[in-house]
mmCIF file of C-alpha atoms in Angstrom:
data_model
loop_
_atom_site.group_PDB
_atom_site.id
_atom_site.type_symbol
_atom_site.label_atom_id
_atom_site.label_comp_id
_atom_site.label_asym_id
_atom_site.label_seq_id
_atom_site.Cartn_x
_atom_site.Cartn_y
_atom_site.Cartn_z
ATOM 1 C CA UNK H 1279 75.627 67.442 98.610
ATOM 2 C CA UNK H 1280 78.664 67.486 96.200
ATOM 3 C CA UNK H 1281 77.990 68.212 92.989
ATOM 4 C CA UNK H 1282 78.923 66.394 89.716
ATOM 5 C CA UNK H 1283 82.268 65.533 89.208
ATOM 6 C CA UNK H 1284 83.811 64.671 86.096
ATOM 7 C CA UNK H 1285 88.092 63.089 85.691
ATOM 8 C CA UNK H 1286 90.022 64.259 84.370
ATOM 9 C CA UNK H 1287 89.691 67.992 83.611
ATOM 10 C CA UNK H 1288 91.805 67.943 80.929
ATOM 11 C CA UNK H 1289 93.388 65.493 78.509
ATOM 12 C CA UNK H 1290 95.290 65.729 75.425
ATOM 13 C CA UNK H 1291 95.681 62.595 72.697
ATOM 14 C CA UNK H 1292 97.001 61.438 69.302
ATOM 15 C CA UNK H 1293 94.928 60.767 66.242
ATOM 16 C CA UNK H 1294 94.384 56.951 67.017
ATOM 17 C CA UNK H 1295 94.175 56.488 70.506
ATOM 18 C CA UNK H 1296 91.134 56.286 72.174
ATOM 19 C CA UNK H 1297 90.457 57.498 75.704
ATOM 20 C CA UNK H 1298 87.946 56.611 78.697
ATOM 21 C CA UNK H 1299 86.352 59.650 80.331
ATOM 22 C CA UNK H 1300 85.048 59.286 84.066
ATOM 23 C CA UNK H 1301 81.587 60.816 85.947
ATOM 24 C CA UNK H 1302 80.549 60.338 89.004
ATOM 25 C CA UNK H 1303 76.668 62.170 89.631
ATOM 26 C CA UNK H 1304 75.380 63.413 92.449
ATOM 27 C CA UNK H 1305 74.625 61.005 95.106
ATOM 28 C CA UNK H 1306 71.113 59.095 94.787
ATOM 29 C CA UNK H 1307 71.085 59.956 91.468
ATOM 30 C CA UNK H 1308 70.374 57.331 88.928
ATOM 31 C CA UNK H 1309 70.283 58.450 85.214
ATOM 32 C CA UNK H 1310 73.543 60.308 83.628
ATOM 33 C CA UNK H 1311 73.409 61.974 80.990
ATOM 34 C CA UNK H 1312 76.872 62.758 78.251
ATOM 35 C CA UNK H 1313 77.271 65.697 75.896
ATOM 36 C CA UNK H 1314 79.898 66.754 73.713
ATOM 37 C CA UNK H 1315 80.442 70.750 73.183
ATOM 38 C CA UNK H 1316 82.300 71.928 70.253
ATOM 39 C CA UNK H 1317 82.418 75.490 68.145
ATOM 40 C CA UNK H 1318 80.957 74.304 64.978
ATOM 41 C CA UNK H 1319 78.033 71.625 66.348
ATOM 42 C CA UNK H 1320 77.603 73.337 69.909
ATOM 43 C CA UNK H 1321 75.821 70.969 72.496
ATOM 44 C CA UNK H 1322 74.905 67.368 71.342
ATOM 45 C CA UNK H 1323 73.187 64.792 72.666
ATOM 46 C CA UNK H 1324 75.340 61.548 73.117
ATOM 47 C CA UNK H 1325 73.996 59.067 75.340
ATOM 48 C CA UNK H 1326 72.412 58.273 78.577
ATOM 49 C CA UNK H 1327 72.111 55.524 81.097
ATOM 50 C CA UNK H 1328 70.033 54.689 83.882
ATOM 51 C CA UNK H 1329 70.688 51.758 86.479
ATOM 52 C CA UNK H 1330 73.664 50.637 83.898
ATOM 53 C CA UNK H 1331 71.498 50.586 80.893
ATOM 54 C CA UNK H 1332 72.092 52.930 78.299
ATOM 55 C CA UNK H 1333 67.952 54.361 77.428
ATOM 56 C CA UNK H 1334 68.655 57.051 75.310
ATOM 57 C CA UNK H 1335 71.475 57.180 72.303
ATOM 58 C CA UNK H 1336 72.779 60.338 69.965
ATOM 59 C CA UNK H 1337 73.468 60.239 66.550
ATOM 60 C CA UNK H 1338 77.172 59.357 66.738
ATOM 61 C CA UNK H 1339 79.220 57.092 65.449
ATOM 62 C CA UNK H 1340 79.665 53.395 67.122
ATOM 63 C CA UNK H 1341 83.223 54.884 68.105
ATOM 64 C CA UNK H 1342 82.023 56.326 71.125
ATOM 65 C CA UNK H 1343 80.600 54.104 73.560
ATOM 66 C CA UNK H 1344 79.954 54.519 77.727
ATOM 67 C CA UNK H 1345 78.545 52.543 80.306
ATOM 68 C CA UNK H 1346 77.179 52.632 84.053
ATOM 69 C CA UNK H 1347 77.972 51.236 87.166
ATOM 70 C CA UNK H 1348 76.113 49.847 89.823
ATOM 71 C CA UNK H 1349 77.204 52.863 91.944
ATOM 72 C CA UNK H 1350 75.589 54.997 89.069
ATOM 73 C CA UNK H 1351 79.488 56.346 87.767
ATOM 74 C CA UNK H 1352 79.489 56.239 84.501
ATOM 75 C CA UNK H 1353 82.314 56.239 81.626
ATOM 76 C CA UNK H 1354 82.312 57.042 78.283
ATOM 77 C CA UNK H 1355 84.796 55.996 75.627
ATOM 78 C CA UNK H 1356 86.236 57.172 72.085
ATOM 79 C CA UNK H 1357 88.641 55.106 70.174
ATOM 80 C CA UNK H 1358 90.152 55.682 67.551
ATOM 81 C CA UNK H 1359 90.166 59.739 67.914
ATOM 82 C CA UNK H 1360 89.941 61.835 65.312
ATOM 83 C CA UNK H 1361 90.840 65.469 65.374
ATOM 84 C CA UNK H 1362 87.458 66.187 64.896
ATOM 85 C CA UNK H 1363 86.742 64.918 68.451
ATOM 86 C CA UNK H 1364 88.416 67.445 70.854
ATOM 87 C CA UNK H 1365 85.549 68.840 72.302
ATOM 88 C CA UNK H 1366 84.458 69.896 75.977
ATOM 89 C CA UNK H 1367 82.864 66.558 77.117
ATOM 90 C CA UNK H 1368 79.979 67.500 79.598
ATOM 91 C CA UNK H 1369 78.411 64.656 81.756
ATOM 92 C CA UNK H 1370 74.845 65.182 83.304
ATOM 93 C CA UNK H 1371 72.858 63.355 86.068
ATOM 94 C CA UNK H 1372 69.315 63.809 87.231
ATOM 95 C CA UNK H 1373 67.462 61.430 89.663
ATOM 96 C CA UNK H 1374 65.911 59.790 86.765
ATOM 97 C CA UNK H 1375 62.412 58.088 88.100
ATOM 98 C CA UNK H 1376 59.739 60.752 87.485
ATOM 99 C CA UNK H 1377 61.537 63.483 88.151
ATOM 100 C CA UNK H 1378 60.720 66.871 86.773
ATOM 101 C CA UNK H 1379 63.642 66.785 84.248
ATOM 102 C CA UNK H 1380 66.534 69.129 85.560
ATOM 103 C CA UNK H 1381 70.059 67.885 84.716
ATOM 104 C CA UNK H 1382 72.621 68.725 86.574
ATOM 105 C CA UNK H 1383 75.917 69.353 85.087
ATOM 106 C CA UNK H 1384 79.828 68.562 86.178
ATOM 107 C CA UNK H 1385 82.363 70.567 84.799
ATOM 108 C CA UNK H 1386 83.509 68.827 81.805
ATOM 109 C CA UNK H 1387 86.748 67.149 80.220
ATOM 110 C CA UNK H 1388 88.550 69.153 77.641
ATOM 111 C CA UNK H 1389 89.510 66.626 75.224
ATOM 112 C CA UNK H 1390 92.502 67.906 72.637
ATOM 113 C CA UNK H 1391 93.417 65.691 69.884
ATOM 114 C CA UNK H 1392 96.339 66.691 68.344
ATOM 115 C CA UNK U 1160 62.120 65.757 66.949
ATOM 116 C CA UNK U 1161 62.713 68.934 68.416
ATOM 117 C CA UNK U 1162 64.793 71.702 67.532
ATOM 118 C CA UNK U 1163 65.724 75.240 68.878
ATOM 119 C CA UNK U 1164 66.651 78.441 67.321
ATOM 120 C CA UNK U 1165 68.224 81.251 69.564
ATOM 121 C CA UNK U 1166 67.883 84.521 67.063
ATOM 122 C CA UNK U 1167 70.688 85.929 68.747
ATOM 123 C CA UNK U 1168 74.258 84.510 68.669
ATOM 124 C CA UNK U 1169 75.765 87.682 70.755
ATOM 125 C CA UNK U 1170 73.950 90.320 72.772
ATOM 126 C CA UNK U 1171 76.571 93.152 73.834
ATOM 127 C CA UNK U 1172 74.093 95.524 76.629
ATOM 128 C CA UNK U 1173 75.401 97.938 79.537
ATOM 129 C CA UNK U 1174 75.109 97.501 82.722
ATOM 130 C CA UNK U 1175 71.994 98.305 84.572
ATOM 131 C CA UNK U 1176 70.342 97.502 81.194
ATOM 132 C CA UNK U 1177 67.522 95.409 80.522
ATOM 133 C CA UNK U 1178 67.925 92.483 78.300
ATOM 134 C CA UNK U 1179 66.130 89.770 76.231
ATOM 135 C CA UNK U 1180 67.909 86.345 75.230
ATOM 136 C CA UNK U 1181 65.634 85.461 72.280
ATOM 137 C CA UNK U 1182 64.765 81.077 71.843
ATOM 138 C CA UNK U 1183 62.406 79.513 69.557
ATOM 139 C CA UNK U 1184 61.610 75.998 69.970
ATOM 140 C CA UNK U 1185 59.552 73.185 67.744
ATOM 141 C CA UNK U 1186 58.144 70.205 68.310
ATOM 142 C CA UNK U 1187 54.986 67.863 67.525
ATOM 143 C CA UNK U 1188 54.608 67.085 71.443
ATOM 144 C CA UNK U 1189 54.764 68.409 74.371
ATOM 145 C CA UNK U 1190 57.907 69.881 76.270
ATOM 146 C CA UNK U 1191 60.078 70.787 78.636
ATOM 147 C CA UNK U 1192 61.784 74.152 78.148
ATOM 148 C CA UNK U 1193 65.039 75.178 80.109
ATOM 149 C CA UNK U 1194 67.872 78.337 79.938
ATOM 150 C CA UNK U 1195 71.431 77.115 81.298
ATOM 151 C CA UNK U 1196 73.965 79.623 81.446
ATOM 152 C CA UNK U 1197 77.490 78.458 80.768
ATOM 153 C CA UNK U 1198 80.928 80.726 82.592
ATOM 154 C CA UNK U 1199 83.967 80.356 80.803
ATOM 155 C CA UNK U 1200 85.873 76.796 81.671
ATOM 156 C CA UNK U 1201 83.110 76.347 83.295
ATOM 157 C CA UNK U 1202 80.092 73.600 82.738
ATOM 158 C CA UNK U 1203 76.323 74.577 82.623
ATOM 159 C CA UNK U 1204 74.312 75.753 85.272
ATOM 160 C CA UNK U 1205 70.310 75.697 84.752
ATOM 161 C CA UNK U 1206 69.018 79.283 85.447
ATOM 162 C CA UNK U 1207 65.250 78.221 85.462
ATOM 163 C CA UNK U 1208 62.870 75.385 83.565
ATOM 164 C CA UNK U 1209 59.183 75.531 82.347
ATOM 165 C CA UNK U 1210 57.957 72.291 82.918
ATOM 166 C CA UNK U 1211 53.410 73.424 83.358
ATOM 167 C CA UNK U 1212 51.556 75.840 85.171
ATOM 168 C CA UNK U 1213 52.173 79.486 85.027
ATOM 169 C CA UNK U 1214 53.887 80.690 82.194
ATOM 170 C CA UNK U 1215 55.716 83.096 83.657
ATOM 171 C CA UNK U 1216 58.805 81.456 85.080
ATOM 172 C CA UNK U 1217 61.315 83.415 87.520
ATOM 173 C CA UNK U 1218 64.970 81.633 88.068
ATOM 174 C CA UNK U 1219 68.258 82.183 89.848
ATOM 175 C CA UNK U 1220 69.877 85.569 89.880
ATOM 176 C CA UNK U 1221 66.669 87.800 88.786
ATOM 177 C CA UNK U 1222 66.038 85.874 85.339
ATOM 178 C CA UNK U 1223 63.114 85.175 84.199
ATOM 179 C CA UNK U 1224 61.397 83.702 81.025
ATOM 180 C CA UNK U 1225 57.847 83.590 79.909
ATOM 181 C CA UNK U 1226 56.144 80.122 77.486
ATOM 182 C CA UNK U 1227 54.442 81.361 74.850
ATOM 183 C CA UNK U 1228 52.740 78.380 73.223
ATOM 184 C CA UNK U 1229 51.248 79.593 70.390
ATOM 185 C CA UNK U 1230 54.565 81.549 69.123
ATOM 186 C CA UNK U 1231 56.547 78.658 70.343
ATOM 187 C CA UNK U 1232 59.077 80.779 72.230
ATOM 188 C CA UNK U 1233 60.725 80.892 75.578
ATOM 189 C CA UNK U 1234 62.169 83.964 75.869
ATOM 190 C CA UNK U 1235 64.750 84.961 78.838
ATOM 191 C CA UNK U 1236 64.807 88.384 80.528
ATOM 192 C CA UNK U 1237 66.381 90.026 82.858
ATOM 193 C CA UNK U 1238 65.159 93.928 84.096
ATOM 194 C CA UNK U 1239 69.028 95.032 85.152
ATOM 195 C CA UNK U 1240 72.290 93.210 84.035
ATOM 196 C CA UNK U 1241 75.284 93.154 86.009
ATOM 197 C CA UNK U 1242 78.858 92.673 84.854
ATOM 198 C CA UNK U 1243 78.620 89.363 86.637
ATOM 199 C CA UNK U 1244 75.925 88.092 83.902
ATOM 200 C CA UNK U 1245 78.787 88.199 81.256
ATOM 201 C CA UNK U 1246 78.232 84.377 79.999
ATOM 202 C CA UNK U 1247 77.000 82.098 77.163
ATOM 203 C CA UNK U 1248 73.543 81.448 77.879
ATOM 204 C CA UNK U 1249 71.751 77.838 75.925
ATOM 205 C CA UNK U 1250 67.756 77.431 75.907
ATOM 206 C CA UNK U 1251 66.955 73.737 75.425
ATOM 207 C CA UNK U 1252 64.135 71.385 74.881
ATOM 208 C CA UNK U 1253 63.109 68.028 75.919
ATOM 209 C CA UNK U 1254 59.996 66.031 75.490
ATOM 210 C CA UNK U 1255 57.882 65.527 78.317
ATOM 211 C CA UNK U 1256 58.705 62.053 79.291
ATOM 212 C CA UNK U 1257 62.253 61.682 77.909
ATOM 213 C CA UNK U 1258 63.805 64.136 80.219
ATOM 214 C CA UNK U 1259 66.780 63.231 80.203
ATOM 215 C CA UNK U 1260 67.572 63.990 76.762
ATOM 216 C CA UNK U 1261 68.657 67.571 75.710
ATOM 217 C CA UNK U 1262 68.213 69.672 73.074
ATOM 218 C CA UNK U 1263 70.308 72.878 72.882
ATOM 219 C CA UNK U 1264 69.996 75.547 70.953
ATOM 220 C CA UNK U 1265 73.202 77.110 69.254
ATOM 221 C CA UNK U 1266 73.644 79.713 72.643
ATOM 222 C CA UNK U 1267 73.466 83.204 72.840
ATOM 223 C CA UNK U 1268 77.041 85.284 74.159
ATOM 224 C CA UNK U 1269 75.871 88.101 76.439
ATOM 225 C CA UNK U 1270 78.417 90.510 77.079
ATOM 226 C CA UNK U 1271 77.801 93.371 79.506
ATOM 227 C CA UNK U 1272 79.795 96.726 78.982
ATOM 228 C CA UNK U 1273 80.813 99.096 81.820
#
């Protein structure tokens, strides 16, 4: 089964912009899950849908924002970037109906705002 | 809410040691505890999960962690490190029931020395 996959790897953007983030989970999966890694705050909690309705939400400002498919992909979006938001950007999916609670993690997006 | 507290934020140990990745946890219900281990450029990987039972927990790649409920801790251990264990290694939380939602603690950098 492929794993979690995550576009693109890498992206670099302007104070301003904003920027849409892609994950696709593992097949029959139906919950993902999005993080944001950075040095000072480590891993935090930023959201998480489940059959294209978000269930769980971080405490982070209304400038971030994601959504599900009916194919369970998911995107997440920041506009309006501050410098304060290059981070690694981790997505997460687990079956998500009674399972057991293991995420399973893609490889991220390295976000730069310069 | 829950919280975690790794005591450790780098562990430097020689190979063929043993070592012990230190993670407190608290919360006012009841849990899921987990220990992902993160390779550089790399996204996480779960090593093993407590989720009931036995409280004594082996994982992937001879780690193993043991739930101690009445010291709240969920400590990771491994009898004999390998160079190939060099990593940043995250113990994390989640309610029982909202699985989906993590709580990380602030990792722990193990570095193995030849």
């Amino acid at each position: 089964k492929a794993g979690v996959t995550q576009t693109p790897r890498y992206l670099i953007k302007t104070r301003g912009q904003q920027v849409t983030l892609s994950c696709s989970p593992i097949s029959g999966h139906r919950s993902v899950s999005w993080y944001q890694q950075t040095p000072g705050q480590g891993l935090q909690f930023l959201f998480e849908y489940f059959s294209e309705t978000q269930r769980n939400k971080g405490n982070f400002p209304g400038r971030f924002s994601g959504r599900q498919f009916s194919n369970s992909r998911s995107e997440m979006n920041v506009s309006t970037l501050e410098l304060g938001d290059s981070a690694l950007y981790l997505c997460a999916s687990s079956p998500g109906v009674m399972e057991r609670g293991e995420q399973y993690f893609g490889p991220g997006t390295r976000l730069t705002v310069t | 809410a829950q919280s975690v507290t790794q005591l450790d934020s780098q562990v430097p140990v020689f190979e063929e040691a043993p070592v012990e990745l230190r993670c407190n946890y608290s919360s006012s219900v009841s849990v899921y505890l987990f220990w992902y281990v993160q390779y550089p450029n790399q996204g996480l990987q779960l090593l093993l999960k407590y989720l009931s039972g036995s409280t004594l927990v082996k994982g992937i790649n001879g780690f193993e962690a043991e739930f101690n409920k009445s010291q709240t801790s969920f400590h990771l251990r491994k009898p004999s490190v390998h160079i190939s264990d060099t990593a940043e290694y995250f113990c994390a939380v989640t309610r029982t029931g909202s699985a989906r939602q993590l709580t990380f603690g602030s990792g722990t950098q193990l570095t193995v020395l030849p």
